[in-house]
Amino acid sequence: MAVRAAVAGASGYAGGELLRLLLAHPEVEIGALTGNTNAGQRLGTLQPHLLPLADRVLDPTVPDVLAGHDVVFLALPHGQSAAVAEQLGPDVLVVDMGADFRLEDAADWETYYGSPHAGTWPYGLPELPGARAALEGSKRIAVPGCYPTAVSLAFFPAYAAALAEPEAVVVAASGTSGAGKAPKPHLLGSEVMGSMSPYGVGGVHRHTPEMIQNLSAAAAEPVSVSFTPTLAPMPRGILATCSAKAKPGVTAESLRAAYAKAFADEPFVHLLPEGQWPATASVHGSNAVQVQVAYDAAAGRIIAIAAIDNLTKGTAGGAVQSMNLALGLDETLGLTTIGVAP
Amino acid sequence: MAVRAAVAGASGYAGGELLRLLLAHPEVEIGALTGNTNAGQRLGTLQPHLLPLADRVLDPTVPDVLAGHDVVFLALPHGQSAAVAEQLGPDVLVVDMGADFRLEDAADWETYYGSPHAGTWPYGLPELPGARAALEGSKRIAVPGCYPTAVSLAFFPAYAAALAEPEAVVVAASGTSGAGKAPKPHLLGSEVMGSMSPYGVGGVHRHTPEMIQNLSAAAAEPVSVSFTPTLAPMPRGILATCSAKAKPGVTAESLRAAYAKAFADEPFVHLLPEGQWPATASVHGSNAVQVQVAYDAAAGRIIAIAAIDNLTKGTAGGAVQSMNLALGLDETLGLTTIGVAP
Amino acid sequence: MAVRAAVAGASGYAGGELLRLLLAHPEVEIGALTGNTNAGQRLGTLQPHLLPLADRVLDPTVPDVLAGHDVVFLALPHGQSAAVAEQLGPDVLVVDMGADFRLEDAADWETYYGSPHAGTWPYGLPELPGARAALEGSKRIAVPGCYPTAVSLAFFPAYAAALAEPEAVVVAASGTSGAGKAPKPHLLGSEVMGSMSPYGVGGVHRHTPEMIQNLSAAAAEPVSVSFTPTLAPMPRGILATCSAKAKPGVTAESLRAAYAKAFADEPFVHLLPEGQWPATASVHGSNAVQVQVAYDAAAGRIIAIAAIDNLTKGTAGGAVQSMNLALGLDETLGLTTIGVAP
Amino acid sequence: MAVRAAVAGASGYAGGELLRLLLAHPEVEIGALTGNTNAGQRLGTLQPHLLPLADRVLDPTVPDVLAGHDVVFLALPHGQSAAVAEQLGPDVLVVDMGADFRLEDAADWETYYGSPHAGTWPYGLPELPGARAALEGSKRIAVPGCYPTAVSLAFFPAYAAALAEPEAVVVAASGTSGAGKAPKPHLLGSEVMGSMSPYGVGGVHRHTPEMIQNLSAAAAEPVSVSFTPTLAPMPRGILATCSAKAKPGVTAESLRAAYAKAFADEPFVHLLPEGQWPATASVHGSNAVQVQVAYDAAAGRIIAIAAIDNLTKGTAGGAVQSMNLALGLDETLGLTTIGVAP
């Protein structure tokens, strides 16, 4: 019996990637596809890479269209998910790919988003301690942000094993699809090709409190995160470099052992062999996470680095992985660890 | 009962893409993997995107290693396939991803490759008239070149329907993976990013006789092809622009009708709706072919354009598609028409 | 005594490139800079690479602002130049970087632009036969389109020497800056990186009649041009591949001799040594044109290829070169043949 | 009276960029050009963007060839500069673009390079406190590494003003030209396009002691630097993100004031207006440095970011700037702050 899935916000990059994955999911049947300003348009025009859906026409994002599905994915601007979820009722699995239900602290939400907090849903990063249990059987899932996915996976083992001091410094490079499909001058190909540039420097990026939440939970103490995102000249991928002072007694060996243990049974997270470093190209289009960790003895610091595909593991793949858990399916169904490279 | 497949030349781009596809093929079990200078190395180092095979170590390309498989794929330098195939015997399906058995005319081979002609095998481009019948049940397959795949699919309908004069002009842009993984200065990232450049101009590219062979067969008359390949700043993809004078009486409608008919039942070739043009990004990592055709009334010419992924439909995907036919499997098994975009 | 220059449309790519060149021009002093929707903004925000002008604020494009200069460059949407030029009076050198005054045939203009024809000004491609004489001392200059610059320079020698049949086939790849700075979804970095795609296929691109005009003049007979433009994943550069049947008796030697003669005294056009082919990276940021030509004996065709920087020689550099001629300055002042590579 | 300059190592990226700049330098005449394995080749083949030098043929790097110049630039593999400099004698200005004479501490050199220390020459980063005086009139110059140039300029003001704690964390992204022109598989275009990846993680990159040297000198106390370099999919450019805990009492205002003061009279370093961030595209091909600084109040950290062109300010531009000082010329001769963008 197939799981019938609707996608609200099917014309953007997150929606398109989700459809790419759902088309290959053996248990999912694609139902309603909706858009906002793009309602009425052919998907073949909006997402020309999704040939099997080329003749589908987007419906408007209204309750009648989204009703009658087992799962509804929301790829909506923030602030809109709560109302839609309420209309769908408590028995439908709602997977929110936006930010609305990620944060536990209402004050954090209000500081970073400037609107009332909608609530907190089980957090769709199964690899975090305790996360799987909360997702299994859940009817609500908050899919993590793309940067927090990469950063949390790169760095939680160091905090969970009490190896890192609670002041994290993170510099991450993202492909341009992370900035979405709305055309803005600084996102033009002419502007981004050949250019690296930072943005949201100084703690103002909205993904910051989400990283703090995850690393603090792992550390069982408050962790500060100084986060600098940069825009890289590539369509996809996040490379997150995470650094913190090592606690006394940490060695390269104890560090590596903690990471090996954290990811031993994880289907998607691969701690690379020593000497090999993550590359975003290697995880292009896959749900895999490549992680490596090093101890900088001279500086006394831990450096952990993760590469993900921001649209797959960082958004739509993470959503499908969590959906699988919520529905009691094999967590890896419809997902791959094989990248499309070169 | 799984089909057991060996890959000779698993460290290059063609071999890597083939493994990516075979890993997702429901009927194939991956057997021996061999390399030449890379024998003894971990695949995780050579192909870091193929995480499920990371711990496999390449064997040398010798008969004992390749024996005992149902299918052997050869991704070898040209001139080496005949000897390997002979050793494997007539009952093993041998799929040659190199050039050795593509050409029917021995003189063409000798002109373009400067060595004795090894022979001609059934040609692995099922969409060409008559090709499927020759592939079904065959124990030998010559996988087409990447450029001839794009050009033949873009232009054979115009010739098969006798709409085009027999003098074709082709300009094609290829991603850099088409030039292989051997490091050469002009293929450095520093050189290719931001640059378009032609090569092999004036009829000297080795794929030229293969295009002539395919279009002449479709036209049932000799067709000349003036082919200009260009190197484009992208890792994958071919965009082939094909032009010829229209025969008297051709109209935009008759042209479109011929293309619609040619591809009506093809699972991988999509004639785009009028007004939409192919883009290599849309077929990235997929076996799909996007085709569009226009009639330039002022110049009296037909322009047909195809986009493929040079490594998938242009090499490894075409190989798998033909293997499926040779083994009596569903032609589309293990292949997708969904691109990884953006 | 410096030449005082105003730039109307200083916020776009053409205007920005022009300012980059004028800043390095030993005889030019930069005067008024105007914008339309960007009037009132700092140039440091709009053109962050022009550090010496960072604190300049754009004025509105009105007659009072543009008055009192020796030269006024117009980088305006088409249809607006005539009115501005009239206000400036006949003694001011007006260099129109738009399309309004390029075409000689009013019917062509109306067909391709759908508005009344404004007139014809001396055409700013000095390398064309007779063009320099028309530019020297002129008070009006129509700067050619970027594609026609590349195509005309690549192919006029074959026509001027009566070596090519009058049916040209042109496929050209352009960097994305050719499409301008107005943000549109298909020009997003996420869309263009990794993608080659055609547009305006079938003779509908507005630069077509301009190519026909130039090649027909060189040939002294009507030449048809079947032109296919493609968008390439790079910010700058045009690679134009031009093909035509050779007239009887043409040889590789006669072809090369014609090209050598055509460009012998040209400061910016370099016929490359045999065996070397143009690359857009080599002319990045320069006014140089790299040209190479080959005779495809099997197909009986001439293939001529040019690489230019679409913003420099294709727009702003061509404008400065023509301005130099009009003002009686050394034609090469402020321009370079040295590319910024890699 | 022109300065006659020789370039040893003219076929690589550093040598090519140097020639690009020297060709535009009003006081320099280009003399001998030498290569190692490329001796005897035309520069037009090796550096096709340097059209004015296309017909020059490389000489071997031997004393007779390099003799008789006012300045000799060395772009040689490390370990070779001392012997060449000795042969040239004390009256010739020798500008070493390699690493040999950058470090003051012989033990650092031996640790990172594994060979005897050749010595220490005046350090060619004029913007550092006291550096100009040492360069003026000097006959020996050690050009800084590309990463240390970006990092030192981004971060020395924070240390010179005693605002930052002495534990720096640096993550920098570099274009691929920083890795040189020797073809290696991981530098192929197919590998680097679409990919971000780190290397030399954990304090092992050879530029680390140079950063420590510069920041420690500015701080007048030992500063540790934990440095992570990453390879970015672009040919040129470095974006360096530098972070350190703020000392007690630091405010956004005091931080900004320190930076404004440090760069007030610098011709090449531009502290951007608040809210604008550096982009490597903006300094492409120029000697400019774009710097911005922020105070992350929540984390109590300073984040300073610089963008440079690794080949210009990071190598050849820095060399020319220092040569100008050594020769008593205007420091900015032959250099620009105008980038080639987009």
Tab-separated table of C-alpha atoms in Angstrom, chain C residues 50-249:
chain	number	residue	atom	x	y	z
C	50	LEU	CA	35.443	49.749	-9.157
C	51	LEU	CA	37.063	50.853	-5.926
C	52	PRO	CA	38.240	54.284	-7.142
C	53	LEU	CA	34.616	55.210	-7.877
C	54	ALA	CA	33.114	53.605	-4.785
C	55	ASP	CA	31.885	56.865	-3.304
C	56	ARG	CA	30.304	58.211	-6.479
C	57	VAL	CA	26.514	58.362	-6.384
C	58	LEU	CA	24.485	57.789	-9.533
C	59	ASP	CA	22.551	60.704	-10.945
C	60	PRO	CA	19.311	60.314	-12.885
C	61	THR	CA	19.601	60.052	-16.672
C	62	VAL	CA	18.416	63.549	-17.567
C	63	PRO	CA	19.757	66.139	-20.028
C	64	ASP	CA	21.146	68.510	-17.431
C	65	VAL	CA	23.323	65.819	-15.965
C	66	LEU	CA	24.667	64.629	-19.301
C	67	ALA	CA	25.330	68.114	-20.657
C	68	GLY	CA	28.820	69.563	-20.730
C	69	HIS	CA	30.797	66.462	-21.650
C	70	ASP	CA	32.948	65.730	-24.660
C	71	VAL	CA	31.693	62.176	-24.926
C	72	VAL	CA	28.507	60.579	-23.705
C	73	PHE	CA	28.255	56.813	-23.629
C	74	LEU	CA	24.751	55.411	-23.677
C	75	ALA	CA	24.151	52.020	-22.089
C	76	LEU	CA	20.387	52.230	-22.182
C	77	PRO	CA	17.517	49.893	-23.035
C	78	HIS	CA	16.903	49.948	-26.782
C	79	GLY	CA	14.646	52.662	-28.083
C	80	GLN	CA	15.907	55.356	-25.707
C	81	SER	CA	19.114	56.510	-27.364
C	82	ALA	CA	17.728	58.682	-30.125
C	83	ALA	CA	15.974	61.083	-27.794
C	84	VAL	CA	18.981	61.456	-25.533
C	85	ALA	CA	21.338	61.989	-28.467
C	86	GLU	CA	19.128	64.705	-29.886
C	87	GLN	CA	19.170	66.589	-26.605
C	88	LEU	CA	22.952	66.417	-26.467
C	89	GLY	CA	23.343	68.185	-29.779
C	90	PRO	CA	25.533	67.480	-32.793
C	91	ASP	CA	28.869	68.546	-31.299
C	92	VAL	CA	29.009	65.978	-28.543
C	93	LEU	CA	30.394	62.554	-29.383
C	94	VAL	CA	27.624	60.091	-28.594
C	95	VAL	CA	28.596	56.449	-28.365
C	96	ASP	CA	25.552	54.197	-28.287
C	97	MET	CA	26.250	50.843	-26.732
C	98	GLY	CA	22.698	49.727	-27.465
C	99	ALA	CA	21.207	48.405	-30.674
C	100	ASP	CA	19.299	51.440	-31.938
C	101	PHE	CA	21.624	52.664	-34.668
C	102	ARG	CA	23.397	49.480	-35.786
C	103	LEU	CA	21.164	48.357	-38.632
C	104	GLU	CA	21.081	49.986	-42.026
C	105	ASP	CA	17.810	48.446	-43.086
C	106	ALA	CA	14.759	49.940	-41.417
C	107	ALA	CA	12.664	46.906	-42.258
C	108	ASP	CA	15.136	44.626	-40.489
C	109	TRP	CA	14.936	46.813	-37.427
C	110	GLU	CA	11.183	46.757	-37.394
C	111	THR	CA	11.068	43.002	-37.898
C	112	TYR	CA	13.416	42.250	-35.055
C	113	TYR	CA	12.632	45.065	-32.625
C	114	GLY	CA	9.027	45.900	-33.407
C	115	SER	CA	9.428	49.667	-33.249
C	116	PRO	CA	10.257	52.480	-35.682
C	117	HIS	CA	13.847	52.625	-36.878
C	118	ALA	CA	15.874	55.439	-35.307
C	119	GLY	CA	18.521	55.619	-38.002
C	120	THR	CA	22.008	54.360	-38.745
C	121	TRP	CA	25.258	55.601	-37.239
C	122	PRO	CA	28.857	54.784	-38.180
C	123	TYR	CA	29.445	51.228	-37.052
C	124	GLY	CA	32.026	50.759	-34.343
C	125	LEU	CA	33.887	47.725	-35.628
C	126	PRO	CA	37.030	49.343	-37.039
C	127	GLU	CA	38.438	46.077	-38.367
C	128	LEU	CA	35.698	45.765	-40.987
C	129	PRO	CA	36.592	47.012	-44.474
C	130	GLY	CA	35.997	50.741	-44.653
C	131	ALA	CA	34.889	51.093	-41.075
C	132	ARG	CA	37.793	53.156	-39.787
C	133	ALA	CA	37.255	55.950	-42.274
C	134	ALA	CA	33.636	56.302	-41.205
C	135	LEU	CA	34.569	56.453	-37.544
C	136	GLU	CA	37.367	59.015	-37.742
C	137	GLY	CA	35.968	62.328	-36.668
C	138	SER	CA	32.437	61.033	-36.338
C	139	LYS	CA	30.182	62.454	-33.642
C	140	ARG	CA	27.970	59.397	-33.536
C	141	ILE	CA	28.976	55.768	-33.082
C	142	ALA	CA	26.852	52.631	-32.974
C	143	VAL	CA	28.757	50.030	-30.976
C	144	PRO	CA	28.183	46.556	-32.453
C	145	GLY	CA	26.458	43.735	-30.623
C	146	CYS	CA	28.696	41.266	-28.836
C	147	TYR	CA	27.851	38.268	-31.031
C	148	PRO	CA	28.162	40.241	-34.291
C	149	THR	CA	31.574	41.462	-33.155
C	150	ALA	CA	32.861	37.920	-32.716
C	151	VAL	CA	31.145	36.482	-35.783
C	152	SER	CA	32.015	39.321	-38.139
C	153	LEU	CA	35.675	39.281	-37.165
C	154	ALA	CA	35.852	35.504	-37.428
C	155	PHE	CA	34.234	35.302	-40.817
C	156	PHE	CA	34.514	38.511	-42.822
C	157	PRO	CA	37.957	37.611	-44.249
C	158	ALA	CA	36.541	34.446	-45.821
C	159	TYR	CA	33.812	36.524	-47.469
C	160	ALA	CA	35.978	39.508	-48.351
C	161	ALA	CA	38.316	37.134	-50.177
C	162	ALA	CA	35.415	35.380	-51.899
C	163	LEU	CA	36.333	32.033	-50.408
C	164	ALA	CA	33.041	31.117	-48.735
C	165	GLU	CA	29.630	30.324	-50.140
C	166	PRO	CA	27.000	32.803	-48.943
C	167	GLU	CA	25.274	30.524	-46.458
C	168	ALA	CA	26.855	30.820	-43.046
C	169	VAL	CA	26.111	28.600	-40.081
C	170	VAL	CA	27.057	30.082	-36.732
C	171	VAL	CA	26.957	28.553	-33.276
C	172	ALA	CA	28.213	30.769	-30.509
C	173	ALA	CA	28.592	30.324	-26.769
C	174	SER	CA	28.328	33.340	-24.525
C	175	GLY	CA	29.053	33.966	-20.900
C	176	THR	CA	26.111	35.008	-18.792
C	177	SER	CA	27.006	38.684	-18.496
C	178	GLY	CA	25.790	39.004	-22.076
C	179	ALA	CA	22.288	38.562	-20.722
C	180	GLY	CA	22.632	41.545	-18.436
C	181	LYS	CA	22.210	42.221	-14.761
C	182	ALA	CA	18.431	42.197	-14.452
C	183	PRO	CA	17.716	39.186	-12.248
C	184	LYS	CA	15.777	36.438	-14.017
C	185	PRO	CA	15.339	32.864	-12.793
C	186	HIS	CA	17.158	31.210	-15.701
C	187	LEU	CA	20.215	33.396	-15.091
C	188	LEU	CA	20.645	32.399	-11.452
C	189	GLY	CA	24.000	30.903	-10.632
C	190	SER	CA	22.251	27.739	-9.528
C	191	GLU	CA	20.775	27.382	-13.006
C	192	VAL	CA	23.726	28.286	-15.192
C	193	MET	CA	26.609	26.605	-13.423
C	194	GLY	CA	27.077	23.200	-14.980
C	195	SER	CA	24.712	23.929	-17.859
C	196	MET	CA	24.934	24.671	-21.557
C	197	SER	CA	21.683	25.637	-23.240
C	198	PRO	CA	20.623	27.289	-26.467
C	199	TYR	CA	18.120	30.098	-26.857
C	200	GLY	CA	16.730	32.199	-29.670
C	201	VAL	CA	17.159	29.311	-32.083
C	202	GLY	CA	15.941	29.424	-35.667
C	203	GLY	CA	16.931	32.899	-36.759
C	204	VAL	CA	15.043	34.869	-34.152
C	205	HIS	CA	17.954	36.344	-32.199
C	206	ARG	CA	18.166	40.106	-32.717
C	207	HIS	CA	21.836	39.987	-33.559
C	208	THR	CA	21.131	37.957	-36.705
C	209	PRO	CA	20.422	40.829	-39.114
C	210	GLU	CA	23.545	42.606	-37.881
C	211	MET	CA	25.691	39.597	-38.788
C	212	ILE	CA	23.980	39.332	-42.162
C	213	GLN	CA	24.634	43.011	-42.783
C	214	ASN	CA	28.337	42.720	-42.003
C	215	LEU	CA	29.050	39.496	-43.840
C	216	SER	CA	26.994	40.538	-46.856
C	217	ALA	CA	28.946	43.783	-47.079
C	218	ALA	CA	32.219	41.880	-46.941
C	219	ALA	CA	31.021	39.414	-49.584
C	220	ALA	CA	29.395	42.036	-51.777
C	221	GLU	CA	26.534	39.598	-52.119
C	222	PRO	CA	23.705	38.589	-49.785
C	223	VAL	CA	24.861	36.112	-47.159
C	224	SER	CA	22.387	34.162	-45.087
C	225	VAL	CA	23.281	33.433	-41.476
C	226	SER	CA	21.717	30.645	-39.472
C	227	PHE	CA	22.641	31.645	-35.955
C	228	THR	CA	22.326	29.607	-32.781
C	229	PRO	CA	23.379	31.302	-29.545
C	230	THR	CA	24.050	29.239	-26.434
C	231	LEU	CA	24.495	30.224	-22.812
C	232	ALA	CA	27.705	28.904	-21.266
C	233	PRO	CA	28.588	28.526	-17.565
C	234	MET	CA	31.066	31.374	-17.360
C	235	PRO	CA	30.612	35.051	-16.542
C	236	ARG	CA	32.320	36.437	-19.653
C	237	GLY	CA	33.456	35.468	-23.107
C	238	ILE	CA	32.103	34.534	-26.500
C	239	LEU	CA	33.330	31.641	-28.579
C	240	ALA	CA	31.880	31.890	-32.091
C	241	THR	CA	32.148	28.943	-34.476
C	242	CYS	CA	31.386	29.961	-38.057
C	243	SER	CA	31.044	27.536	-40.932
C	244	ALA	CA	30.335	27.807	-44.643
C	245	LYS	CA	30.935	25.730	-47.734
C	246	ALA	CA	34.184	26.642	-49.409
C	247	LYS	CA	33.989	28.036	-52.907
C	248	PRO	CA	35.666	25.904	-55.570
C	249	GLY	CA	39.438	26.000	-55.496
